[in-house]
Amino acid sequence: LWALDEQPAGFQWLDADDEQGNTVSFLRFGDAQRQDDVVAVVVNFGGADRGELRIGLPRAGRWEVRLDTSGYDAAGSATHEQVGPALAVRHLVTTAVGPNILDKIASTLAKGLQARFDAGNLTPLNVIACENMVRGTSHLKEEVLKYLPVAYHATLEQCVGFVDSAVDRIVPPAAANDDPLEVTVESFSEWIVDRTQFKGELPQVAGMEPTDNLMAFVERKLFTLNTGHAITAYLGQQAGLQTIRDAILD
């Protein structure tokens, strides 16, 4: 679908006016004639199950489900009260809030974990902080322990894995435009997790790459991506250039 990312022919609304249900649906096309590749996207922003939702599609027949996120829950600062009930039954929790916010969500996670243990759920649970921070999940664990009563610490050590990770995907700041859903990302992405820190069976998650040597990947990123940018900046400054882009083009 990338071929028509910036062309109107690659997009068509199905329903953009469902204000009560807070659901949107649209089509993405892979060719300008709209004859071959087509994907229907249905997104429920309401947080409640819509049940039998009817949507008109451009072709008759059976459509294959390629991605279904109905088995996942998401909670933000406005819905943090949902975290506790979710932690009581889930087996995997990830964060994407930014390193500076980890400390602020620790108390919410601690309350959810306490409720999970009180309900008698001692099955393995793994937490992964997907942040641009070295050993961010280990830091999050330290903060959670500050809010979790000491009587639960041994249970946490036995049942909850705090799994460090290294994430790498550049998302440039979005320019102001009329489409709030428009996000630009680079094609490369990487999500490396520390295999040794999991509790229970290793979950099978698309795009997640387990390793026994996480710091090797962290250092590779520092010495290639970050060092590369730094060297480019130093040389560009000496050449009298203003931006990294100018230095690369030079």
Coordinates of N, CA and C in Angstrom, one line a residue:
L1 N 0.8 -1.2 0.0 CA 0.0 0.0 0.0 C 0.8 1.3 0.0
W2 N 2.1 1.1 0.2 CA 3.0 2.3 0.3 C 3.0 3.1 -1.0
A3 N 2.7 2.4 -2.1 CA 2.9 3.0 -3.5 C 2.0 4.2 -3.6
L4 N 0.8 4.2 -2.9 CA -0.1 5.4 -3.1 C -0.3 6.1 -1.8
D5 N 0.8 6.1 -0.9 CA 0.7 6.8 0.4 C 0.3 8.2 0.3
E6 N 0.8 8.9 -0.8 CA 0.7 10.4 -0.9 C -0.3 10.7 -2.0
Q7 N -1.1 9.8 -2.5 CA -2.0 10.1 -3.6 C -3.5 9.8 -3.1
P8 N -4.4 10.7 -3.5 CA -5.8 10.5 -3.1 C -6.3 9.2 -3.6
A9 N -5.8 8.6 -4.7 CA -6.4 7.4 -5.2 C -6.1 6.2 -4.3
G10 N -5.2 6.4 -3.3 CA -4.9 5.3 -2.4 C -5.8 5.2 -1.2
F11 N -6.8 6.1 -1.1 CA -7.6 6.2 0.1 C -9.1 6.5 -0.2
Q12 N -10.0 5.9 0.5 CA -11.4 6.2 0.4 C -12.1 5.9 1.7
W13 N -12.9 6.9 2.2 CA -13.7 6.8 3.4 C -14.8 5.8 3.1
L14 N -15.1 5.0 4.1 CA -16.3 4.2 4.1 C -17.3 4.9 5.1
D15 N -16.9 5.2 6.3 CA -17.8 5.9 7.2 C -16.9 6.7 8.1
A16 N -17.1 8.0 8.0 CA -16.4 9.0 8.8 C -17.3 9.8 9.7
D17 N -18.6 9.4 9.8 CA -19.6 10.2 10.5 C -20.3 9.5 11.6
D18 N -19.7 8.4 12.1 CA -20.3 7.7 13.2 C -19.9 8.3 14.5
E19 N -20.5 9.4 14.9 CA -20.1 10.2 16.1 C -20.6 9.4 17.3
Q20 N -21.7 8.8 17.3 CA -22.2 8.1 18.5 C -21.4 6.9 18.8
G21 N -21.1 6.1 17.8 CA -20.3 4.9 18.0 C -18.8 5.1 18.1
N22 N -18.4 6.3 17.7 CA -16.9 6.7 17.7 C -16.1 5.7 16.9
T23 N -16.6 5.3 15.7 CA -15.9 4.3 14.9 C -15.7 4.9 13.5
V24 N -14.6 4.7 12.9 CA -14.3 5.1 11.6 C -13.9 3.9 10.7
S25 N -14.2 4.0 9.4 CA -13.8 2.9 8.5 C -13.4 3.5 7.2
F26 N -12.4 2.9 6.6 CA -11.9 3.4 5.3 C -11.2 2.3 4.5
L27 N -10.9 2.6 3.2 CA -10.3 1.6 2.3 C -8.9 2.2 2.0
R28 N -7.9 1.3 1.8 CA -6.6 1.6 1.3 C -6.4 0.8 0.1
F29 N -5.9 1.4 -1.0 CA -5.7 0.7 -2.3 C -4.2 0.7 -2.7
G30 N -3.8 -0.4 -3.4 CA -2.4 -0.5 -3.8 C -2.2 -0.1 -5.2
D31 N -3.2 0.2 -6.0 CA -3.1 0.6 -7.4 C -4.1 1.7 -7.7
A32 N -3.7 2.6 -8.6 CA -4.6 3.8 -8.9 C -5.9 3.4 -9.5
Q33 N -5.9 2.2 -10.2 CA -7.2 1.8 -10.8 C -8.1 1.1 -9.8
R34 N -7.6 0.8 -8.6 CA -8.4 0.2 -7.6 C -8.9 -1.2 -8.0
Q35 N -8.1 -1.9 -8.7 CA -8.5 -3.2 -9.2 C -8.0 -4.4 -8.4
D36 N -6.8 -4.2 -7.8 CA -6.1 -5.3 -7.2 C -6.1 -5.2 -5.7
D37 N -5.0 -4.8 -5.1 CA -4.8 -4.8 -3.6 C -5.8 -3.7 -3.0
V38 N -6.6 -4.2 -2.0 CA -7.4 -3.3 -1.3 C -7.5 -3.8 0.1
V39 N -7.5 -2.9 1.1 CA -7.6 -3.3 2.5 C -8.7 -2.4 3.1
A40 N -9.6 -3.0 3.9 CA -10.6 -2.3 4.6 C -10.1 -2.2 6.1
V41 N -10.2 -1.0 6.6 CA -9.7 -0.7 8.0 C -10.9 -0.2 8.8
V42 N -11.1 -0.8 9.9 CA -12.2 -0.4 10.8 C -11.6 -0.2 12.2
V43 N -11.8 1.0 12.7 CA -11.2 1.4 14.0 C -12.3 1.8 15.0
N44 N -12.3 1.2 16.1 CA -13.3 1.5 17.2 C -12.5 2.4 18.3
F45 N -12.8 3.6 18.3 CA -12.2 4.5 19.3 C -13.0 4.6 20.6
G46 N -14.2 4.0 20.6 CA -15.1 4.1 21.7 C -14.8 3.3 23.0
G47 N -14.0 2.3 22.8 CA -13.6 1.5 24.0 C -14.7 0.4 24.4
A48 N -15.8 0.4 23.7 CA -16.9 -0.6 24.0 C -17.1 -1.5 22.8
D49 N -17.4 -2.7 23.0 CA -17.7 -3.7 21.9 C -18.9 -3.2 21.1
R50 N -18.7 -3.1 19.8 CA -19.8 -2.7 18.9 C -20.7 -3.9 18.5
G51 N -20.2 -5.1 18.8 CA -21.0 -6.3 18.3 C -21.1 -6.4 16.8
E52 N -22.3 -6.6 16.3 CA -22.4 -6.8 14.8 C -22.5 -5.4 14.2
L53 N -21.3 -4.9 13.7 CA -21.2 -3.7 13.0 C -21.2 -3.9 11.5
R54 N -22.2 -3.3 10.8 CA -22.3 -3.5 9.4 C -21.7 -2.4 8.7
I55 N -20.8 -2.8 7.7 CA -20.1 -1.8 6.9 C -20.1 -2.2 5.4
G56 N -20.4 -1.3 4.5 CA -20.5 -1.6 3.1 C -19.1 -1.7 2.5
L57 N -18.8 -2.8 1.8 CA -17.5 -3.0 1.2 C -17.7 -3.0 -0.4
P58 N -16.6 -2.6 -1.1 CA -16.7 -2.4 -2.5 C -16.8 -3.7 -3.3
R59 N -16.6 -4.9 -2.7 CA -16.6 -6.1 -3.4 C -17.3 -7.2 -2.6
A60 N -18.0 -8.0 -3.3 CA -18.7 -9.1 -2.7 C -17.7 -10.3 -2.4
G61 N -18.1 -11.2 -1.6 CA -17.2 -12.3 -1.3 C -16.7 -12.3 0.1
R62 N -15.8 -13.2 0.4 CA -15.2 -13.4 1.7 C -13.9 -12.6 1.8
W63 N -13.8 -11.7 2.8 CA -12.6 -10.9 3.1 C -11.8 -11.6 4.2
E64 N -10.5 -11.6 4.0 CA -9.6 -12.2 5.0 C -9.2 -11.2 6.1
V65 N -9.3 -11.6 7.3 CA -8.8 -10.8 8.4 C -7.3 -10.8 8.5
R66 N -6.6 -9.7 8.3 CA -5.2 -9.7 8.4 C -4.6 -9.2 9.7
L67 N -5.4 -8.4 10.4 CA -5.0 -7.8 11.7 C -6.2 -7.6 12.5
D68 N -6.2 -8.1 13.7 CA -7.3 -8.0 14.7 C -6.8 -7.7 16.1
T69 N -7.0 -6.5 16.5 CA -6.5 -6.0 17.8 C -7.6 -6.1 18.9
S70 N -8.6 -6.8 18.7 CA -9.7 -6.9 19.7 C -9.3 -7.6 21.0
G71 N -8.2 -8.4 20.9 CA -7.7 -9.0 22.1 C -6.8 -8.2 23.0
Y72 N -6.7 -6.9 22.7 CA -5.8 -6.0 23.4 C -6.6 -4.9 24.0
D73 N -6.1 -4.4 25.2 CA -6.6 -3.2 25.8 C -5.6 -2.1 25.8
A74 N -6.1 -0.9 25.7 CA -5.2 0.3 25.8 C -5.8 1.3 26.8
A75 N -4.9 1.9 27.6 CA -5.4 2.8 28.6 C -4.4 4.0 28.7
G76 N -4.9 5.2 28.8 CA -4.1 6.4 28.9 C -4.4 7.1 30.2
S77 N -3.9 8.3 30.3 CA -4.1 9.1 31.5 C -5.5 9.3 31.9
A78 N -6.4 9.4 30.8 CA -7.8 9.7 31.1 C -8.6 8.4 31.4
T79 N -8.0 7.2 31.2 CA -8.7 6.0 31.5 C -7.8 5.1 32.4
H80 N -7.0 5.7 33.3 CA -6.1 4.9 34.1 C -6.9 3.9 35.0
E81 N -8.1 4.2 35.3 CA -8.9 3.4 36.2 C -9.2 2.0 35.6
Q82 N -9.0 1.9 34.3 CA -9.2 0.6 33.6 C -8.0 -0.3 33.7
V83 N -6.8 0.2 34.2 CA -5.6 -0.6 34.3 C -5.8 -1.7 35.3
G84 N -6.3 -1.4 36.4 CA -6.5 -2.5 37.5 C -7.2 -3.7 37.0
P85 N -8.5 -3.5 36.5 CA -9.2 -4.7 36.0 C -8.5 -5.4 34.9
A86 N -7.8 -4.6 34.0 CA -7.1 -5.3 32.9 C -5.9 -6.1 33.4
L87 N -5.2 -5.6 34.4 CA -4.0 -6.4 34.9 C -4.5 -7.7 35.6
A88 N -5.7 -7.7 36.0 CA -6.2 -8.9 36.7 C -6.3 -10.1 35.8
V89 N -6.4 -9.9 34.5 CA -6.6 -11.0 33.6 C -5.5 -11.1 32.5
R90 N -4.7 -10.1 32.3 CA -3.8 -10.1 31.1 C -2.5 -10.8 31.5
H91 N -1.8 -11.2 30.4 CA -0.5 -11.9 30.6 C 0.7 -11.1 30.1
L92 N 0.4 -10.0 29.4 CA 1.4 -9.1 28.8 C 1.0 -7.7 28.9
V93 N 1.9 -6.8 29.4 CA 1.6 -5.4 29.5 C 2.8 -4.6 28.9
T94 N 2.5 -3.7 28.0 CA 3.5 -2.8 27.4 C 3.2 -1.4 27.7
T95 N 4.2 -0.5 27.7 CA 4.0 0.9 27.9 C 4.7 1.6 26.7
A96 N 4.1 2.8 26.4 CA 4.7 3.7 25.3 C 4.3 5.1 25.7
V97 N 4.8 5.5 26.8 CA 4.4 6.8 27.4 C 5.5 7.8 27.5
G98 N 6.8 7.4 27.2 CA 7.9 8.3 27.4 C 8.6 8.1 28.7
P99 N 9.9 8.1 28.7 CA 10.7 7.8 29.9 C 10.3 8.7 31.1
N100 N 9.9 9.9 30.9 CA 9.6 10.8 32.0 C 8.3 10.5 32.7
I101 N 7.5 9.7 32.0 CA 6.2 9.4 32.6 C 6.1 8.0 33.3
L102 N 7.2 7.2 33.2 CA 7.2 5.9 33.8 C 7.0 6.0 35.3
D103 N 7.6 7.0 36.0 CA 7.5 7.2 37.4 C 6.0 7.5 37.8
K104 N 5.3 8.2 36.9 CA 3.9 8.6 37.2 C 2.9 7.5 37.1
I105 N 3.3 6.5 36.2 CA 2.3 5.3 36.1 C 2.6 4.2 37.0
A106 N 3.7 4.3 37.8 CA 4.1 3.2 38.7 C 3.1 2.9 39.7
S107 N 2.5 3.9 40.3 CA 1.5 3.7 41.3 C 0.2 3.0 40.8
T108 N -0.2 3.4 39.6 CA -1.3 2.7 38.9 C -1.0 1.2 38.7
L109 N 0.2 0.9 38.2 CA 0.5 -0.5 38.0 C 0.6 -1.2 39.3
A110 N 1.1 -0.6 40.3 CA 1.2 -1.3 41.7 C -0.2 -1.6 42.2
K111 N -1.2 -0.7 42.0 CA -2.5 -1.0 42.5 C -3.1 -2.1 41.7
G112 N -2.9 -2.2 40.3 CA -3.4 -3.2 39.5 C -2.8 -4.6 39.9
L113 N -1.5 -4.6 40.2 CA -0.8 -5.8 40.5 C -1.4 -6.3 41.9
Q114 N -1.6 -5.4 42.8 CA -2.1 -5.8 44.1 C -3.5 -6.5 44.0
A115 N -4.3 -5.8 43.1 CA -5.7 -6.4 42.9 C -5.6 -7.8 42.2
R116 N -4.6 -7.9 41.3 CA -4.4 -9.2 40.6 C -4.0 -10.3 41.6
F117 N -3.1 -10.0 42.5 CA -2.7 -11.0 43.5 C -3.8 -11.3 44.5
D118 N -4.6 -10.2 44.9 CA -5.7 -10.4 45.8 C -6.8 -11.3 45.3
A119 N -6.9 -11.3 43.9 CA -7.9 -12.1 43.3 C -7.4 -13.5 43.1
G120 N -6.2 -13.8 43.5 CA -5.7 -15.2 43.4 C -5.0 -15.5 42.1
N121 N -4.8 -14.5 41.2 CA -4.2 -14.8 39.9 C -2.7 -14.8 40.1
L122 N -2.1 -15.9 40.1 CA -0.6 -16.0 40.3 C 0.0 -16.6 39.0
T123 N -0.7 -16.5 37.9 CA -0.1 -16.9 36.6 C 0.9 -15.8 36.2
P124 N 1.9 -16.2 35.3 CA 2.9 -15.3 34.9 C 2.3 -14.0 34.2
L125 N 2.9 -12.9 34.5 CA 2.6 -11.6 33.8 C 3.9 -11.0 33.5
N126 N 4.0 -10.5 32.3 CA 5.3 -9.8 31.8 C 5.0 -8.3 31.5
V127 N 5.8 -7.4 31.9 CA 5.7 -6.0 31.7 C 6.9 -5.6 30.8
I128 N 6.7 -4.9 29.7 CA 7.7 -4.4 28.9 C 7.5 -2.9 28.6
A129 N 8.5 -2.1 29.1 CA 8.4 -0.6 28.8 C 9.1 -0.4 27.5
C130 N 8.3 0.0 26.5 CA 8.8 0.2 25.1 C 9.2 1.7 25.0
E131 N 10.3 2.1 25.6 CA 10.6 3.5 25.7 C 12.1 3.7 25.2
N132 N 12.4 4.9 24.8 CA 13.7 5.3 24.4 C 14.6 5.5 25.7
M133 N 14.8 4.4 26.4 CA 15.5 4.5 27.7 C 16.2 3.2 27.9
V134 N 17.5 3.3 28.3 CA 18.3 2.1 28.6 C 17.8 1.5 29.9
R135 N 17.4 0.2 29.9 CA 16.9 -0.5 31.0 C 15.7 0.2 31.7
G136 N 14.8 0.7 30.8 CA 13.6 1.4 31.3 C 12.7 0.6 32.1
T137 N 12.5 -0.7 31.7 CA 11.6 -1.6 32.5 C 12.2 -1.9 33.9
S138 N 13.5 -2.0 34.0 CA 14.0 -2.2 35.3 C 13.8 -1.0 36.2
H139 N 13.9 0.2 35.6 CA 13.6 1.4 36.3 C 12.1 1.4 36.8
L140 N 11.2 1.0 35.9 CA 9.8 1.0 36.2 C 9.6 0.0 37.3
K141 N 10.2 -1.1 37.3 CA 10.1 -2.1 38.4 C 10.4 -1.5 39.8
E142 N 11.5 -0.7 39.8 CA 12.0 -0.1 41.1 C 10.9 0.9 41.6
E143 N 10.3 1.6 40.6 CA 9.2 2.6 41.0 C 8.0 1.9 41.5
V144 N 7.6 0.8 40.8 CA 6.4 0.0 41.2 C 6.6 -0.5 42.6
L145 N 7.8 -1.0 43.0 CA 8.0 -1.6 44.3 C 7.9 -0.6 45.4
K146 N 8.1 0.7 45.1 CA 7.9 1.8 46.1 C 6.4 1.9 46.5
Y147 N 5.5 1.6 45.6 CA 4.1 1.7 45.9 C 3.4 0.4 46.3
L148 N 4.0 -0.7 45.9 CA 3.4 -2.0 46.2 C 3.8 -2.4 47.7
P149 N 2.8 -2.7 48.5 CA 3.1 -3.1 49.9 C 4.2 -4.2 49.9
V150 N 5.0 -4.2 50.9 CA 6.1 -5.2 51.0 C 5.6 -6.6 51.0
A151 N 4.4 -6.8 51.6 CA 3.9 -8.2 51.7 C 3.7 -8.8 50.3
Y152 N 3.6 -8.0 49.2 CA 3.4 -8.5 47.9 C 4.7 -8.6 47.1
H153 N 5.8 -8.2 47.6 CA 7.1 -8.2 46.9 C 7.5 -9.6 46.4
A154 N 7.4 -10.5 47.3 CA 7.9 -11.9 47.0 C 7.0 -12.5 45.9
T155 N 5.7 -12.2 45.9 CA 4.8 -12.6 44.8 C 5.1 -12.0 43.5
L156 N 5.5 -10.7 43.5 CA 5.9 -10.0 42.3 C 7.1 -10.7 41.7
E157 N 8.1 -11.0 42.6 CA 9.3 -11.5 42.1 C 9.1 -12.9 41.5
Q158 N 8.1 -13.6 42.0 CA 7.8 -15.0 41.5 C 7.0 -15.0 40.2
C159 N 6.1 -14.0 40.1 CA 5.0 -14.1 39.1 C 5.2 -13.1 38.0
V160 N 5.9 -12.0 38.2 CA 5.9 -10.9 37.3 C 7.3 -10.6 36.7
G161 N 7.4 -10.7 35.4 CA 8.6 -10.4 34.7 C 8.7 -9.0 34.2
F162 N 9.7 -8.2 34.6 CA 9.9 -6.9 34.1 C 11.0 -7.0 33.0
V163 N 10.6 -6.9 31.8 CA 11.5 -7.2 30.7 C 12.0 -5.9 30.0
D164 N 13.3 -5.7 30.0 CA 13.9 -4.6 29.4 C 13.9 -4.8 27.8
S165 N 13.9 -3.7 27.1 CA 13.8 -3.7 25.7 C 14.5 -2.6 25.1
A166 N 14.8 -2.7 23.8 CA 15.4 -1.6 23.0 C 14.5 -1.4 21.8
V167 N 14.0 -0.2 21.6 CA 13.1 0.1 20.5 C 13.8 1.1 19.6
D168 N 13.5 0.9 18.3 CA 14.2 1.8 17.4 C 13.3 2.0 16.2
R169 N 12.7 3.2 16.1 CA 12.0 3.6 14.9 C 11.8 5.1 15.0
I170 N 12.3 5.9 14.0 CA 12.3 7.3 14.0 C 10.9 7.8 13.5
V171 N 10.3 8.7 14.3 CA 9.0 9.3 14.0 C 9.2 10.8 14.0
P172 N 9.5 11.4 12.8 CA 9.7 12.9 12.8 C 8.5 13.6 13.3
P173 N 8.7 14.8 13.9 CA 7.6 15.6 14.3 C 6.6 15.9 13.1
A174 N 5.3 15.7 13.3 CA 4.4 15.9 12.3 C 4.2 17.4 12.0
A175 N 4.2 17.7 10.7 CA 3.9 19.1 10.3 C 2.4 19.3 10.5
A176 N 2.0 20.6 10.7 CA 0.6 20.9 10.9 C -0.1 20.7 9.6
N177 N -1.2 19.9 9.7 CA -2.1 19.7 8.5 C -3.5 19.4 9.0
D178 N -4.3 19.1 8.0 CA -5.8 18.9 8.3 C -6.1 17.5 8.7
D179 N -5.1 16.6 8.7 CA -5.4 15.2 9.0 C -4.7 14.8 10.3
P180 N -5.5 14.7 11.4 CA -4.8 14.4 12.7 C -4.3 13.0 12.8
L181 N -4.7 12.1 11.8 CA -4.2 10.7 11.8 C -2.9 10.5 11.0
E182 N -2.4 11.6 10.4 CA -1.3 11.5 9.5 C 0.0 11.4 10.3
V183 N 0.8 10.4 10.2 CA 2.0 10.2 11.0 C 3.1 9.7 10.0
T184 N 4.3 10.3 10.0 CA 5.3 9.8 9.2 C 6.3 9.0 10.0
V185 N 6.7 7.9 9.5 CA 7.7 7.0 10.2 C 8.7 6.5 9.1
E186 N 9.9 6.1 9.6 CA 10.8 5.5 8.7 C 10.4 4.0 8.5
S187 N 10.9 3.4 7.4 CA 10.5 2.0 7.2 C 11.1 1.1 8.1
F188 N 12.3 1.4 8.6 CA 13.0 0.5 9.5 C 12.4 0.5 10.9
S189 N 12.3 -0.6 11.6 CA 11.8 -0.7 12.9 C 12.4 -1.9 13.6
E190 N 12.6 -1.8 14.9 CA 13.2 -2.9 15.7 C 12.7 -2.8 17.1
W191 N 12.4 -4.0 17.7 CA 12.0 -4.2 19.0 C 12.7 -5.4 19.6
I192 N 13.7 -5.2 20.4 CA 14.6 -6.2 21.0 C 14.2 -6.3 22.4
V193 N 14.0 -7.5 22.9 CA 13.6 -7.7 24.3 C 14.6 -8.7 25.0
D194 N 14.8 -8.6 26.3 CA 15.7 -9.4 27.1 C 15.0 -10.8 27.4
R195 N 15.4 -11.8 26.7 CA 14.7 -13.1 26.9 C 14.9 -13.6 28.3
T196 N 15.9 -13.3 29.0 CA 16.2 -13.8 30.3 C 15.3 -13.3 31.4
Q197 N 14.6 -12.2 31.2 CA 13.8 -11.6 32.2 C 12.3 -12.0 32.2
F198 N 11.9 -12.8 31.2 CA 10.5 -13.3 31.1 C 10.1 -14.3 32.2
K199 N 8.9 -14.2 32.7 CA 8.3 -15.2 33.5 C 7.4 -16.1 32.7
G200 N 7.5 -17.4 32.9 CA 6.6 -18.3 32.1 C 7.1 -18.4 30.7
E201 N 6.2 -18.9 29.8 CA 6.5 -19.1 28.4 C 6.8 -17.7 27.7
L202 N 7.7 -17.7 26.8 CA 7.9 -16.5 26.0 C 6.7 -16.2 25.1
P203 N 6.1 -15.1 25.2 CA 5.0 -14.8 24.4 C 5.4 -14.6 22.9
Q204 N 4.5 -15.0 22.0 CA 4.7 -14.9 20.6 C 4.1 -13.6 20.1
V205 N 4.9 -12.5 19.9 CA 4.3 -11.3 19.5 C 5.0 -10.9 18.2
A206 N 4.3 -10.5 17.2 CA 4.8 -10.1 15.9 C 5.8 -8.9 16.0
G207 N 7.0 -9.0 15.5 CA 7.9 -7.9 15.5 C 8.8 -7.9 16.7
M208 N 8.5 -8.7 17.8 CA 9.3 -8.8 19.0 C 10.5 -9.8 18.8
E209 N 11.7 -9.3 19.0 CA 12.9 -10.2 18.8 C 13.6 -10.4 20.2
P210 N 13.5 -11.6 20.7 CA 14.1 -11.9 22.0 C 15.7 -12.1 21.8
T211 N 16.4 -11.7 22.8 CA 17.9 -11.9 22.8 C 18.4 -12.2 24.2
D212 N 19.5 -12.9 24.2 CA 20.2 -13.1 25.5 C 21.2 -12.0 25.8
N213 N 21.4 -11.1 24.9 CA 22.4 -10.0 25.1 C 21.8 -8.7 24.6
L214 N 20.9 -8.2 25.4 CA 20.2 -6.9 25.1 C 21.2 -5.7 24.9
M215 N 22.2 -5.6 25.8 CA 23.0 -4.5 25.8 C 23.9 -4.4 24.5
A216 N 24.1 -5.5 23.9 CA 24.8 -5.5 22.6 C 24.0 -4.7 21.6
F217 N 22.7 -4.9 21.6 CA 21.9 -4.1 20.6 C 21.8 -2.7 21.0
V218 N 21.8 -2.4 22.3 CA 21.7 -1.0 22.8 C 23.0 -0.3 22.4
E219 N 24.1 -0.9 22.6 CA 25.4 -0.3 22.2 C 25.6 -0.2 20.7
R220 N 25.1 -1.2 20.0 CA 25.1 -1.0 18.5 C 24.3 0.2 18.0
K221 N 23.2 0.5 18.6 CA 22.4 1.7 18.3 C 23.2 2.9 18.6
L222 N 23.8 2.9 19.8 CA 24.5 4.1 20.3 C 25.7 4.4 19.3
F223 N 26.4 3.4 18.9 CA 27.7 3.6 18.2 C 27.4 3.7 16.7
T224 N 26.2 3.4 16.2 CA 25.9 3.6 14.8 C 25.0 4.8 14.6
L225 N 23.7 4.7 15.0 CA 22.8 5.8 14.8 C 23.2 7.0 15.5
N226 N 23.3 7.0 16.9 CA 23.6 8.2 17.6 C 25.0 8.8 17.3
T227 N 26.0 7.9 17.3 CA 27.3 8.4 17.0 C 27.4 8.9 15.6
G228 N 26.7 8.3 14.6 CA 26.7 8.8 13.3 C 26.1 10.2 13.1
H229 N 25.0 10.4 13.9 CA 24.4 11.7 13.9 C 25.3 12.7 14.5
A230 N 26.0 12.4 15.6 CA 26.9 13.3 16.3 C 28.0 13.7 15.3
I231 N 28.7 12.7 14.7 CA 29.8 13.0 13.8 C 29.3 13.9 12.6
T232 N 28.1 13.6 12.1 CA 27.6 14.4 11.0 C 27.4 15.8 11.5
A233 N 26.9 16.0 12.7 CA 26.7 17.4 13.2 C 28.0 18.1 13.4
Y234 N 29.1 17.4 13.9 CA 30.3 18.1 14.2 C 31.0 18.5 12.8
L235 N 31.0 17.6 11.9 CA 31.5 17.9 10.6 C 30.7 19.0 9.8
G236 N 29.4 18.9 10.0 CA 28.6 20.0 9.4 C 28.8 21.3 10.0
Q237 N 29.0 21.4 11.3 CA 29.3 22.7 11.9 C 30.6 23.3 11.4
Q238 N 31.6 22.4 11.3 CA 32.9 22.9 10.8 C 32.8 23.4 9.3
A239 N 31.9 22.8 8.6 CA 31.7 23.3 7.2 C 30.7 24.5 7.1
G240 N 30.2 24.9 8.2 CA 29.3 26.1 8.2 C 27.9 25.8 7.8
L241 N 27.5 24.5 8.0 CA 26.1 24.1 7.6 C 25.2 24.3 8.8
Q242 N 23.9 24.3 8.5 CA 22.9 24.6 9.6 C 22.2 23.4 10.1
T243 N 22.0 22.4 9.3 CA 21.2 21.2 9.8 C 21.9 19.9 9.5
I244 N 21.4 18.8 10.1 CA 22.0 17.5 9.8 C 21.7 17.1 8.3
R245 N 20.5 17.5 7.9 CA 20.2 17.2 6.4 C 21.2 17.9 5.5
D246 N 21.5 19.2 5.8 CA 22.5 19.9 4.9 C 23.8 19.1 5.0
A247 N 24.2 18.7 6.2 CA 25.5 18.0 6.3 C 25.5 16.7 5.5
I248 N 24.4 15.9 5.5 CA 24.3 14.7 4.8 C 24.3 14.9 3.3
L249 N 23.6 15.9 2.8 CA 23.6 16.2 1.4 C 24.9 16.7 0.9
D250 N 25.7 17.3 1.8 CA 27.1 17.7 1.5 C 28.1 16.6 1.4

